[in-house]
Structure formats: structure tokens, C-alpha cells
PDB file of N, CA and C in Angstrom:
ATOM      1  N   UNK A   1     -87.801   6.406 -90.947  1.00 68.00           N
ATOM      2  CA  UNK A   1     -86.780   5.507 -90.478  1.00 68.00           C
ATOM      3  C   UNK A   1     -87.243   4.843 -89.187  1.00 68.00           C
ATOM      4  N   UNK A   2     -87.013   3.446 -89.155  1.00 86.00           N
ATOM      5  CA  UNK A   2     -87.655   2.783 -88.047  1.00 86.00           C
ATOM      6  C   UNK A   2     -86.577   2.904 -86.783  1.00 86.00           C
ATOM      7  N   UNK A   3     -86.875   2.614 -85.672  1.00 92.00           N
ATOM      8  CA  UNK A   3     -85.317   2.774 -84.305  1.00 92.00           C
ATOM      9  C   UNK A   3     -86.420   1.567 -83.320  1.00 92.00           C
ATOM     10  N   UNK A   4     -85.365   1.072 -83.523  1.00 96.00           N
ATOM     11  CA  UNK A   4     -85.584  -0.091 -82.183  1.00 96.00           C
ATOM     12  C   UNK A   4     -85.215  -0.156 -81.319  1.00 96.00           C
ATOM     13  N   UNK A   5     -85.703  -0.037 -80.093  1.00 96.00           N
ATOM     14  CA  UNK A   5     -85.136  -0.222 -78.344  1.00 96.00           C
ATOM     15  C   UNK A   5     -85.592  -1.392 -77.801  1.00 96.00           C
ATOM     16  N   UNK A   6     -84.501  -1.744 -77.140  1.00 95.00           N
ATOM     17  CA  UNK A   6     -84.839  -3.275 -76.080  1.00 95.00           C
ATOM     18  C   UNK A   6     -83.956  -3.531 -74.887  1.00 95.00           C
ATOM     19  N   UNK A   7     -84.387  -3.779 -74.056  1.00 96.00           N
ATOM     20  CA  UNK A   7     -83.896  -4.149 -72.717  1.00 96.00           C
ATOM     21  C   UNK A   7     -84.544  -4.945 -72.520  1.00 96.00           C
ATOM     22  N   UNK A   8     -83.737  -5.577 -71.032  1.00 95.00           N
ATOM     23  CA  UNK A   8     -84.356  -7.051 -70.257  1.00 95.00           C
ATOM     24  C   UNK A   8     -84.999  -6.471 -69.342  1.00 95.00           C
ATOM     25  N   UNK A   9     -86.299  -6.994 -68.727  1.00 91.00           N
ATOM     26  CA  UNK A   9     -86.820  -6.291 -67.573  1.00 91.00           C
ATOM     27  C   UNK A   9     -86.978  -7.856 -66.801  1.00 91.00           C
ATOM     28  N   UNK A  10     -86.922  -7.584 -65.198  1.00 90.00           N
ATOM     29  CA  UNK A  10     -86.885  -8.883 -64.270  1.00 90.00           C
ATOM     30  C   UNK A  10     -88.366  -8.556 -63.297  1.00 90.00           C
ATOM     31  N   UNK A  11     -89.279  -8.605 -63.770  1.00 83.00           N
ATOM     32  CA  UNK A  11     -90.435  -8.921 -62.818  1.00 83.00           C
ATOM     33  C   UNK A  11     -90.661 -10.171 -62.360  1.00 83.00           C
ATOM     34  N   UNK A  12     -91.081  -9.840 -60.766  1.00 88.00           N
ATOM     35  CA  UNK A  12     -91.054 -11.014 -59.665  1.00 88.00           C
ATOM     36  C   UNK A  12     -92.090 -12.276 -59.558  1.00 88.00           C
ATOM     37  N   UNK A  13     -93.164 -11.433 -60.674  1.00 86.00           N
ATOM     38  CA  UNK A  13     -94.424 -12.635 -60.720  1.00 86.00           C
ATOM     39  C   UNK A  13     -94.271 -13.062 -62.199  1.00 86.00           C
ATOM     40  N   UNK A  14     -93.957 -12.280 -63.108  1.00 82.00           N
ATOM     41  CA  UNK A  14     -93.900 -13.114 -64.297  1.00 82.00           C
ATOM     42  C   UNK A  14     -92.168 -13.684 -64.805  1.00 82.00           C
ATOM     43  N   UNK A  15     -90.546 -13.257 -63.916  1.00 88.00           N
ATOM     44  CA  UNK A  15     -89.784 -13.252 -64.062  1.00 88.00           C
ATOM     45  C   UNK A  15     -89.038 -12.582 -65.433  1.00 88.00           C
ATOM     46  N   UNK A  16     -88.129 -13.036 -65.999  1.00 92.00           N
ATOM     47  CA  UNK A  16     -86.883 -12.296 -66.612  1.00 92.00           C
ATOM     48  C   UNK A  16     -87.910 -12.272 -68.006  1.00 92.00           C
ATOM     49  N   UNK A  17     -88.268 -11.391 -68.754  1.00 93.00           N
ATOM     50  CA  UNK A  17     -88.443 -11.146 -70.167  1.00 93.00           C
ATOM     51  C   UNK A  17     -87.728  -9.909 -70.939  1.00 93.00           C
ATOM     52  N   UNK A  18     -87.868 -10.052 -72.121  1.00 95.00           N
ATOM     53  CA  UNK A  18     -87.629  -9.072 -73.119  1.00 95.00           C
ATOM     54  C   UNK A  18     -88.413  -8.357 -73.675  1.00 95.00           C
ATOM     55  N   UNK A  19     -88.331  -6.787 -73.638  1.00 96.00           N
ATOM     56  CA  UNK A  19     -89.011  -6.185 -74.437  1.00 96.00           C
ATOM     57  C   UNK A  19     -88.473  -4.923 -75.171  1.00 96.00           C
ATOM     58  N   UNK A  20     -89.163  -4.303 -76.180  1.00 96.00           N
ATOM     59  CA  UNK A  20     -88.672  -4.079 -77.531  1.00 96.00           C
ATOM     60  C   UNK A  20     -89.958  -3.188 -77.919  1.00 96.00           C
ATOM     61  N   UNK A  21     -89.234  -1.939 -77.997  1.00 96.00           N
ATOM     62  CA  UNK A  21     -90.336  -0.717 -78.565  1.00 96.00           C
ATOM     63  C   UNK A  21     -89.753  -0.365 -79.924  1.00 96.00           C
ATOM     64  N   UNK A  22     -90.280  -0.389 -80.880  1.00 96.00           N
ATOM     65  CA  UNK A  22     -90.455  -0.033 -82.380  1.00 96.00           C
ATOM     66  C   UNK A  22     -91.138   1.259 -82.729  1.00 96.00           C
ATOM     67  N   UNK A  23     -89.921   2.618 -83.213  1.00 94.00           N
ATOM     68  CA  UNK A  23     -90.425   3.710 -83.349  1.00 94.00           C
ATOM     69  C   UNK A  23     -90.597   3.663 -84.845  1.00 94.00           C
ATOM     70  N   UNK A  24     -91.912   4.294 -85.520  1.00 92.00           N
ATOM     71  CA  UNK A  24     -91.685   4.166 -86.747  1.00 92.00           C
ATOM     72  C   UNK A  24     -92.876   5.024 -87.490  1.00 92.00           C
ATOM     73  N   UNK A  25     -92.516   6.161 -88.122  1.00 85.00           N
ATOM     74  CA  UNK A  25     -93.937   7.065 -88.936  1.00 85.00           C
ATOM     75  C   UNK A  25     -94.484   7.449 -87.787  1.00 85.00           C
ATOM     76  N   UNK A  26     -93.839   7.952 -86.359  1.00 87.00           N
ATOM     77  CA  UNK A  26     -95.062   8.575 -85.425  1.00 87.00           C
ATOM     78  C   UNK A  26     -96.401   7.089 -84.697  1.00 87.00           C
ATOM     79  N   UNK A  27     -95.239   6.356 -85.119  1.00 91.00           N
ATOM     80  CA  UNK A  27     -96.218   5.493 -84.222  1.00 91.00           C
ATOM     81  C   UNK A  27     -95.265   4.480 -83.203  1.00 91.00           C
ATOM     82  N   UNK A  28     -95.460   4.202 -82.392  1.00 94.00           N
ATOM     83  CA  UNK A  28     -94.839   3.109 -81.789  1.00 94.00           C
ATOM     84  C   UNK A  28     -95.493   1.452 -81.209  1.00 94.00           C
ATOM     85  N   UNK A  29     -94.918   0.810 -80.863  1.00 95.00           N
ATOM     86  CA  UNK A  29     -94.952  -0.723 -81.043  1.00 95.00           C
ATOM     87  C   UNK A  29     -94.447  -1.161 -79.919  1.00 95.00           C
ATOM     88  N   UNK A  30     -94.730  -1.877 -79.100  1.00 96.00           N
ATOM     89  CA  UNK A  30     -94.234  -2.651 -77.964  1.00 96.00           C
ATOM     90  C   UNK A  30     -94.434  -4.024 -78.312  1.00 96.00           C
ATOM     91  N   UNK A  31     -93.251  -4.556 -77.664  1.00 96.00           N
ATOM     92  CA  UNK A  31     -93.483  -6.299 -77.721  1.00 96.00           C
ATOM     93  C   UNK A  31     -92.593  -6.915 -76.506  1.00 96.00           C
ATOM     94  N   UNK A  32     -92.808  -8.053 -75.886  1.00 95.00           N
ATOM     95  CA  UNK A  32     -92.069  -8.627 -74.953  1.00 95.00           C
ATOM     96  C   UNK A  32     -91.849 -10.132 -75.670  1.00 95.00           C
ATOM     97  N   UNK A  33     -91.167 -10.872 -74.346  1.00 95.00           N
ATOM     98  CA  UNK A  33     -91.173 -12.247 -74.556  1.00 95.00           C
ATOM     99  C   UNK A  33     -89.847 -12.877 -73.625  1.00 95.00           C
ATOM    100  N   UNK A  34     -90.721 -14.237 -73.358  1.00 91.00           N
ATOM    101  CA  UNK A  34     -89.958 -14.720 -71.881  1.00 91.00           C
ATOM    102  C   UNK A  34     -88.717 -15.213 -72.218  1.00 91.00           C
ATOM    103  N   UNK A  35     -88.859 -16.100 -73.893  1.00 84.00           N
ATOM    104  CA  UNK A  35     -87.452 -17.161 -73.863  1.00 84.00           C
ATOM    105  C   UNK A  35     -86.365 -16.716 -75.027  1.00 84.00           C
ATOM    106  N   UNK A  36     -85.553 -17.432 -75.312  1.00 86.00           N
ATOM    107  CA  UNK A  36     -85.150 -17.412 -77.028  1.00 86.00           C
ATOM    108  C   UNK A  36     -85.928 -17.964 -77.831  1.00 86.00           C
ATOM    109  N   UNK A  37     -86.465 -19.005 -77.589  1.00 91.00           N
ATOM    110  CA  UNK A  37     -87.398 -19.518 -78.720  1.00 91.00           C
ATOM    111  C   UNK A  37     -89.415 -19.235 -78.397  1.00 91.00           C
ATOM    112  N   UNK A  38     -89.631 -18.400 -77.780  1.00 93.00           N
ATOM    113  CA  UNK A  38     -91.086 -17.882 -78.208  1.00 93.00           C
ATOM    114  C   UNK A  38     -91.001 -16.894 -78.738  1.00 93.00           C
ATOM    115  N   UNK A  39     -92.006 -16.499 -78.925  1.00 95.00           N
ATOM    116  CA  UNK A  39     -92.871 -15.739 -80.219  1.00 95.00           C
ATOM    117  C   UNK A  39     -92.953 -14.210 -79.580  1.00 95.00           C
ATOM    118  N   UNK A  40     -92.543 -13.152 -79.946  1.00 96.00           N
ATOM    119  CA  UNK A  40     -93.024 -11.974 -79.578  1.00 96.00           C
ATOM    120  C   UNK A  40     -94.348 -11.785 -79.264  1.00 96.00           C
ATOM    121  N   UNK A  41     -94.495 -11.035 -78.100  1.00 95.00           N
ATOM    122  CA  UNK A  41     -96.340 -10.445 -77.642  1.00 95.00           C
ATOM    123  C   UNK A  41     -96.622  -8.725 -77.690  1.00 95.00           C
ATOM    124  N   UNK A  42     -97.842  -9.041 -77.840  1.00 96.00           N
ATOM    125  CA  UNK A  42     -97.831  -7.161 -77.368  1.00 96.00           C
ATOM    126  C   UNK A  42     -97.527  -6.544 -76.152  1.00 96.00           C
ATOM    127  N   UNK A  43     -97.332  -5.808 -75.617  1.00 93.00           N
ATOM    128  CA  UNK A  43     -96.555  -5.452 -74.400  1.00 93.00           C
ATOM    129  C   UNK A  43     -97.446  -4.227 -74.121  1.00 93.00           C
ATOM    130  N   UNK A  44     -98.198  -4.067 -73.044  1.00 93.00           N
ATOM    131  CA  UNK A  44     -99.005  -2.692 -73.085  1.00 93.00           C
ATOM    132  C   UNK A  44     -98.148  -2.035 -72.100  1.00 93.00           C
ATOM    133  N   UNK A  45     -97.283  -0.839 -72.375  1.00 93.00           N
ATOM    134  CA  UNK A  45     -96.522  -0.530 -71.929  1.00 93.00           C
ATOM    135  C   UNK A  45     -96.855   0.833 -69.991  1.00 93.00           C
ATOM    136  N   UNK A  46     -95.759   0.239 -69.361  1.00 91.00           N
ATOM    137  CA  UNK A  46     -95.901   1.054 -68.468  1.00 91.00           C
ATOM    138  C   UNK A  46     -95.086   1.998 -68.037  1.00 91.00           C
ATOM    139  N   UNK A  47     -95.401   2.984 -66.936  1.00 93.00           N
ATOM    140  CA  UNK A  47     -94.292   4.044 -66.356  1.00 93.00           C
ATOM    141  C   UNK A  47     -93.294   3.829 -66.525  1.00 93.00           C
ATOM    142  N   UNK A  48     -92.664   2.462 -65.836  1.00 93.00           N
ATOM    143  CA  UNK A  48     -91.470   2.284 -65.701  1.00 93.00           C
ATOM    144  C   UNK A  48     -90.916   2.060 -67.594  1.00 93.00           C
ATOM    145  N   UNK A  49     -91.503   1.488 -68.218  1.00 95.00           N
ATOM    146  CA  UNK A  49     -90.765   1.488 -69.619  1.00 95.00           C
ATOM    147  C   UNK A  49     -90.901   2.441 -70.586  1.00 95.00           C
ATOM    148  N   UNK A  50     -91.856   3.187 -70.727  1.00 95.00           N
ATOM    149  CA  UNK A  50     -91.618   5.173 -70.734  1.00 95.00           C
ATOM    150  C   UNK A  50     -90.711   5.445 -70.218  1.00 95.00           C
ATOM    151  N   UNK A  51     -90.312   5.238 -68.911  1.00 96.00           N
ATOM    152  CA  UNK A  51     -89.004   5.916 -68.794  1.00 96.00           C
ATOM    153  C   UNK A  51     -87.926   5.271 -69.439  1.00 96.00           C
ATOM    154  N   UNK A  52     -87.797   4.622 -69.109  1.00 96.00           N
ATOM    155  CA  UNK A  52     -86.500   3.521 -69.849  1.00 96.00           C
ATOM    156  C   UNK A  52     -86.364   3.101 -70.707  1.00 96.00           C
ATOM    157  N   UNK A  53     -87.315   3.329 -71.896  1.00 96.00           N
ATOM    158  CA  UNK A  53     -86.924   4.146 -73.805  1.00 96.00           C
ATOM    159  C   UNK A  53     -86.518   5.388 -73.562  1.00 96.00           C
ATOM    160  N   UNK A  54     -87.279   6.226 -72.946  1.00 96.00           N
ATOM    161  CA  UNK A  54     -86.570   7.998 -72.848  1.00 96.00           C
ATOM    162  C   UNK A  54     -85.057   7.655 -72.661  1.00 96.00           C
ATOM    163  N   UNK A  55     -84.715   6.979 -71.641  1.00 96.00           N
ATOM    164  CA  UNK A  55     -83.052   6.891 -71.008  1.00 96.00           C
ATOM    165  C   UNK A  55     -82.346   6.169 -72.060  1.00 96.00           C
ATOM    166  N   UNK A  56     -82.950   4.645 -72.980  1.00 96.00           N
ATOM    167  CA  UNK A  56     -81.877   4.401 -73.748  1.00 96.00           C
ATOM    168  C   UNK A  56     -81.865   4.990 -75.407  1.00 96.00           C
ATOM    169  N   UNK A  57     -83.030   6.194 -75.332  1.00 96.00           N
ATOM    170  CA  UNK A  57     -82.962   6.997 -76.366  1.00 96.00           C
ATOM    171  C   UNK A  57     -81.963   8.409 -76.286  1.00 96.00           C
ATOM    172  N   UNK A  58     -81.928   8.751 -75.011  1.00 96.00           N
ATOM    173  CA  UNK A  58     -81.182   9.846 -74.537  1.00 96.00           C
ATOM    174  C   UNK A  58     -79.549   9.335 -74.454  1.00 96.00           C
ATOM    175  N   UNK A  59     -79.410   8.308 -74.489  1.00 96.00           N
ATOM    176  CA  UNK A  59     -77.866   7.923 -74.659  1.00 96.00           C
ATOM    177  C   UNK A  59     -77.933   7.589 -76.079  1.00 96.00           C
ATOM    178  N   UNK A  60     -78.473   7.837 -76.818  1.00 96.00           N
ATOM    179  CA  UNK A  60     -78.128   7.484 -78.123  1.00 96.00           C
ATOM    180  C   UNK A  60     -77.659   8.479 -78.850  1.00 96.00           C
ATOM    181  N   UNK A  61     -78.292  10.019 -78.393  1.00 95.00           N
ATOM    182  CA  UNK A  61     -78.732  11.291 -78.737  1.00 95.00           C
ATOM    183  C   UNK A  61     -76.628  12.183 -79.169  1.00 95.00           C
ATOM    184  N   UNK A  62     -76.164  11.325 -77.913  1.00 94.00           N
ATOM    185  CA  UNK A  62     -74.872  12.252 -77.945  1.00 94.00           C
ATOM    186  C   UNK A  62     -73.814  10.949 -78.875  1.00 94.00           C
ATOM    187  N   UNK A  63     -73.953  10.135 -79.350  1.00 92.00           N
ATOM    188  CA  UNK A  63     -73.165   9.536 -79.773  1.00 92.00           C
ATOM    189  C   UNK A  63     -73.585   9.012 -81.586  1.00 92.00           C
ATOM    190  N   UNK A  64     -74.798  10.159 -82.021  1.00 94.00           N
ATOM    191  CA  UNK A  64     -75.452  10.883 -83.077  1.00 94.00           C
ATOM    192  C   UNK A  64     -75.991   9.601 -83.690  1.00 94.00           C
ATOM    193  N   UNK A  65     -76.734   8.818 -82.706  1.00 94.00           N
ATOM    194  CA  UNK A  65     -77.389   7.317 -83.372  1.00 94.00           C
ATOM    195  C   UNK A  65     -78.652   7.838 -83.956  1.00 94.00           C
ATOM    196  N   UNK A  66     -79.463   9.120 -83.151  1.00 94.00           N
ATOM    197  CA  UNK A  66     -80.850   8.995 -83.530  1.00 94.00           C
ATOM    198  C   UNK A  66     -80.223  10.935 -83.315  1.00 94.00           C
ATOM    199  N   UNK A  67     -80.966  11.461 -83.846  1.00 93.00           N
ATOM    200  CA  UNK A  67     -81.242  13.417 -83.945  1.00 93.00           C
ATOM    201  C   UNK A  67     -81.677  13.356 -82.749  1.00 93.00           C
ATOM    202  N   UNK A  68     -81.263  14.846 -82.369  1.00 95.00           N
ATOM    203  CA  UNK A  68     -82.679  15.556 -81.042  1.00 95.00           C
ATOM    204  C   UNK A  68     -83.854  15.619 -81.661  1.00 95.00           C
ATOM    205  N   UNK A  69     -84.161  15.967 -82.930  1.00 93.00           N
ATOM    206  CA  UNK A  69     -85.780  16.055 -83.268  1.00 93.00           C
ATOM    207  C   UNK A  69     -86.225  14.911 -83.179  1.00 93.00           C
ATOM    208  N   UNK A  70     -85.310  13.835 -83.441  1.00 93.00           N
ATOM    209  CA  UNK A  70     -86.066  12.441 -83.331  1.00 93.00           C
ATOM    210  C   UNK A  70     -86.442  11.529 -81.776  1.00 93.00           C
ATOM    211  N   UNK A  71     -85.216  11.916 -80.978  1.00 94.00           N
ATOM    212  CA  UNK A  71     -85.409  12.599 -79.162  1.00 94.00           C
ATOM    213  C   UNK A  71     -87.337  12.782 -79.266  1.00 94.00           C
ATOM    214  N   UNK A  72     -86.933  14.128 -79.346  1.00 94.00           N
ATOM    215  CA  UNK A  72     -88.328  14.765 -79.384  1.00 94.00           C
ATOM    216  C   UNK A  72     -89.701  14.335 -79.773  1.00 94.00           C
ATOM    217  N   UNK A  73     -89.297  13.955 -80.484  1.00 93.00           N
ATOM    218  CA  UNK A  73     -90.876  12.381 -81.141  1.00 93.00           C
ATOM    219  C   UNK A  73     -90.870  11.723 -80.441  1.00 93.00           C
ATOM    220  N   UNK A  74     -90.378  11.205 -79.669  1.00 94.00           N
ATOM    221  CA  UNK A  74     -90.489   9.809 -78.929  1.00 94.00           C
ATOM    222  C   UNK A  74     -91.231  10.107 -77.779  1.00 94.00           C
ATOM    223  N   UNK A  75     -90.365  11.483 -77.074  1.00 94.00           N
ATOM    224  CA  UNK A  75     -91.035  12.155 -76.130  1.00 94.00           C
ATOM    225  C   UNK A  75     -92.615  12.652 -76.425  1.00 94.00           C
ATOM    226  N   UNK A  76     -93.226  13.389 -77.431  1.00 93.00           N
ATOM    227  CA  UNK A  76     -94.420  13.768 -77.796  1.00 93.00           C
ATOM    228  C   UNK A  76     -95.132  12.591 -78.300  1.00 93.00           C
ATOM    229  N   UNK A  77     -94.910  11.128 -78.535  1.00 92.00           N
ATOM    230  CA  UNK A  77     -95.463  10.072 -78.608  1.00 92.00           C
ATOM    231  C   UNK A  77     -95.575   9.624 -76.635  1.00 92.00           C
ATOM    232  N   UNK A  78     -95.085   9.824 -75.570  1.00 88.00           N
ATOM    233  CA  UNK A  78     -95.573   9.900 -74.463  1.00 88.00           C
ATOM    234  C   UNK A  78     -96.512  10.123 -73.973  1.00 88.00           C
ATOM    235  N   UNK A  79     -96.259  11.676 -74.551  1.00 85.00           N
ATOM    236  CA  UNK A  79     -97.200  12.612 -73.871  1.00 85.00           C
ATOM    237  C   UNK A  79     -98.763  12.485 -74.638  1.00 85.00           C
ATOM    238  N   UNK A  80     -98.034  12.087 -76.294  1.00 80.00           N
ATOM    239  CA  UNK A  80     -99.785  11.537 -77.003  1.00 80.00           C
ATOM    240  C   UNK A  80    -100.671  10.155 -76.166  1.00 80.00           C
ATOM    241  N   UNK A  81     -99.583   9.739 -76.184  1.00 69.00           N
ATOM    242  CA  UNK A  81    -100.632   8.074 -75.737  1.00 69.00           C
ATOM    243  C   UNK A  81    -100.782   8.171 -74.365  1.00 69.00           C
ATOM    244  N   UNK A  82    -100.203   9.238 -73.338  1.00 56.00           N
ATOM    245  CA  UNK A  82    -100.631   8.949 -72.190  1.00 56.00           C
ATOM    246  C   UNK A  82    -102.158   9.798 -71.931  1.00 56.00           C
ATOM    247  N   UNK A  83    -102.463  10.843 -73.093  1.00 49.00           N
ATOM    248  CA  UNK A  83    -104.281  11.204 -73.324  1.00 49.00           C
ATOM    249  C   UNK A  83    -104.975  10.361 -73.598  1.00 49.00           C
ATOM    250  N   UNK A  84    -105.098   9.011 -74.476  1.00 46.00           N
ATOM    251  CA  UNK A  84    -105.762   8.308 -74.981  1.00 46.00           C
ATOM    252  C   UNK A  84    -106.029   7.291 -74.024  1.00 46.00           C
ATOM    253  N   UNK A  85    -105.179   7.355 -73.288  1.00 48.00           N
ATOM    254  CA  UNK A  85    -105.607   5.613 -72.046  1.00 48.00           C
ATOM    255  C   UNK A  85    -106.059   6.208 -71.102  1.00 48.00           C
TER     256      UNK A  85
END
């Protein structure tokens, strides 16, 4: 089952964009983008947006959108990709 997260993030040198993590089979997906009408990008994700999938996955957890085991993947997809970089 795929789960999609997205928030607005406001950085000062590139300003207001969107981005959008795609959980899906143990893998995940980042994408951003500045307007309504461009094109999604890859998004190489940082600290700050690791945390802030954990937080809008952890409010999902009690209002039974996504399982704790599925919690738990998201988290051990962290801790995987933060060995590989």
C-alpha cells in the first residue's frame, strides 16, 4: 500500500515549495516543486524533512490512517538510508 506525505516548506534562498514523500514496498520517494503549474523534482531529502514525515506520520498513527508497524517502516527506512549516504 502506497502513503503519501506533503507539506509546504519556506526556504529563504530558494522560497515557498512543496514537497511530497511517497512510501511504497520499503522504498521511499521524495519530490518538491515551487508552483501549481510545474513539474515535480527529485528532492534529496534532509534532517529537517526526516523529521517532519516522522511528525506527520505520527499524527496519523492515533487516528488509525497508517498501523504502528507501518510507523515503524518509515522509521527503519531512516535509519536505512541514513548508512548509504
Amino acid at each position: 500500500m502506497s502513503m503519501e506525505f506533503g507539506w509546504w516548506h519556506k526556504d529563504p534562498e530558494q522560497g515557498k515549495m512543496q514537497v511530497r514523500a511517497t512510501v511504497h514496498g520499503g522504498n521511499i520517494t521524495w519530490h518538491h516543486k515551487h508552483g501549481h503549474h510545474t513539474s515535480w523534482i527529485l528532492h534529496p531529502p534532509s534532517e529537517d524533512d526526516w523529521d517532519k514525515l516522522l511528525y506527520e506520520a505520527g499524527k496519523r498513527v492515533p487516528r488509525r490512517l497508517i498501523s504502528p508497524k507501518q510507523f515503524e517502516e518509515i522509521k527503519l527506512l531512516r535509519v536505512s538510508k541514513a548508512r548509504y549516504q
